[in-house]
Amino acid sequence: SGVPWLSDVYEVIFGLAGYTRNGLFFAPLFLLLGARLRGREASGKGEAAGLGAALALVLCEALILRRLGWQRHDSMYVFLPAVMYFLFSLLLAPRGEAPGWLSPFSMLVYVLHPWVIVLMRGAARQLGLWGLLVENSLGHYLAVCAGSAAAAAVLLLIWARLRPARPSDTARAWVEVDSAALRHNAENLRALLPVGCELMPVLKCEAYGHGLVKTARLMSSMGIRAFAVACAAEGVELRRAGIRGEILILGWTAPESFPCLSRYRLTQTVTEPAYARQLSAYGKNIDVHIKIDTGMHRLGIDPEDIASVEEVFTLPHLRVRGMYTHLCVSDALDEASRAFTEAQRRRFFALAEELCRRGYCVGKLHTQSSYGLLNYPDARCSYARVGIALYGVRSSRGDDAARWPGLEPALSLKARVEQVRSVKAGEGLGYGLAYTAPRKSRIAVLPIGYGDGFPRAAEGACALINGSRAPVVGRVCMDQLFVDVTDCGEVRPGDTVTLIGPGLPCEELAEACGTISNEILSRLGKRLPKVWL
């Protein structure tokens, strides 16, 4: 060798790491690297540049080693861990939701490729193509990739034909989610945020009926890295789905579920010193946000009780990452409501300033929910906890909003017509014969009811069919409801009916039921498939 010391370096590496026909035995290192990078946030830009630089180093190393004749099985690259580091990091960058077939396809390619190598060598020998398909590294690589991909595709097609049939998502009743509207709403709400403030989508109750995991993945693909949920179970579901960043639990977590907080890196809300002491006694490090009660009197520590707040900061194993409060009348713009909201904000920030003066790091501060952002966008906060506005819906039609930046409803609720019946004038229908037809009528029965989350109190609401409004009549059943389609033209079984959607906003249904849109959306049950558009 012309460079003895470099030859000695590689011999030491082989002595420590060993090597296989695929090169240095880096498998344990790659496993540790994957574990280390798990949960890491990545933008994709820096990682792509790093990957390019690492690949260039590997190429240079390969050319030098080949020139010196030192390769063992044509792959022994010391810079390969750098390539894998940046490749793993790049794969963690948000790219939107992958097609459902991609995961089983990639798994099959991995499982099948050793068999394809064996088959390729046998075929090459029989066809006299040994030089092209085996000895030529590039030709061998491309042939094995193509063969593995083809075999995986064939197996997936066979499985698609053999797997058990499942009902169509739109066979009965379903929810449609407009992903473009959700993205549009998030972008427009972000535009309202002051410098230094981030959007924290509130995803509780299946993301207000839109779908917890899919909504989180869409937000993640936009670079959003903070989320709020109601309970530990929702946070665990997000982590298991691969969602990274901060996940704040707004509600209470029972002591028996404390292991979930540490294992899944969830941030717990602390509402009183006694609960903070319970968390501390668990003995493992837990991130927390402190809830401050500035006037709603639901949960939180009184801002005047600064000693209790300080106690939370000093407890072992608790890492205070932020503080927040809830503005309880920020959806109203009358003078009294504005004065109360401003008083809440003053009390909260006065507490934060005093804690900072005493040497505590208060972390992220947040006061704004949806209407807090829409009506008080200038608040000096770290997060805006946006719920109902993210989904393009007002809580009530009469709500005050100083700004409504082109937000679009993202959810539609639809059902098929199950049957069309004729009812004579004076005949009753449904439980208790609560509705009496005032004239000869045609009544469509829809296969959706309060078991799906459609309100039982919806008599007087409307549905849309053939572009016409059809009133909901009679009592809503667990699995069916009635609509009067007498004036809707020809209606047949299987026709699609809209219960929430364009021309029939959720606020209207909520008003007919004497409630708010938040309740209507959060009640939509898991029996309703969610079809994302």
PDB file of C-alpha atoms in Angstrom, residues 11 30 68 81 85 91 96 110 126 129 166-167 172 221 297 304 374 377 387 466:
ATOM      1  CA  GLU A  11      -7.656  -2.840   9.481  1.00  0.00           C
ATOM      2  CA  PHE A  30     -27.904   2.136  12.434  1.00  0.00           C
ATOM      3  CA  LEU A  68      -5.871   1.592  -4.060  1.00  0.00           C
ATOM      4  CA  PRO A  81     -23.026   6.360   8.874  1.00  0.00           C
ATOM      5  CA  TYR A  85     -27.759   9.996   9.635  1.00  0.00           C
ATOM      6  CA  LEU A  91     -37.197  10.848   6.185  1.00  0.00           C
ATOM      7  CA  GLY A  96     -47.853  14.990   3.981  1.00  0.00           C
ATOM      8  CA  TYR A 110     -37.294  -5.484   1.735  1.00  0.00           C
ATOM      9  CA  GLN A 126     -29.199 -19.446 -17.889  1.00  0.00           C
ATOM     10  CA  LEU A 129     -26.140 -12.355 -18.967  1.00  0.00           C
ATOM     11  CA  ARG A 166     -65.488  -4.285   3.580  1.00  0.00           C
ATOM     12  CA  PRO A 167     -68.451  -1.930   3.365  1.00  0.00           C
ATOM     13  CA  ARG A 172     -74.834   4.585   4.594  1.00  0.00           C
ATOM     14  CA  SER A 221     -47.036  18.562   6.954  1.00  0.00           C
ATOM     15  CA  HIS A 297     -63.348  29.671  37.812  1.00  0.00           C
ATOM     16  CA  GLU A 304     -52.903  36.080  43.405  1.00  0.00           C
ATOM     17  CA  LEU A 374     -59.834  36.530  16.082  1.00  0.00           C
ATOM     18  CA  PRO A 377     -54.673  39.050  17.698  1.00  0.00           C
ATOM     19  CA  GLY A 387     -60.053  24.951  17.841  1.00  0.00           C
ATOM     20  CA  ASN A 466     -81.532  17.727  -5.243  1.00  0.00           C
TER      21      ASN A 466
END
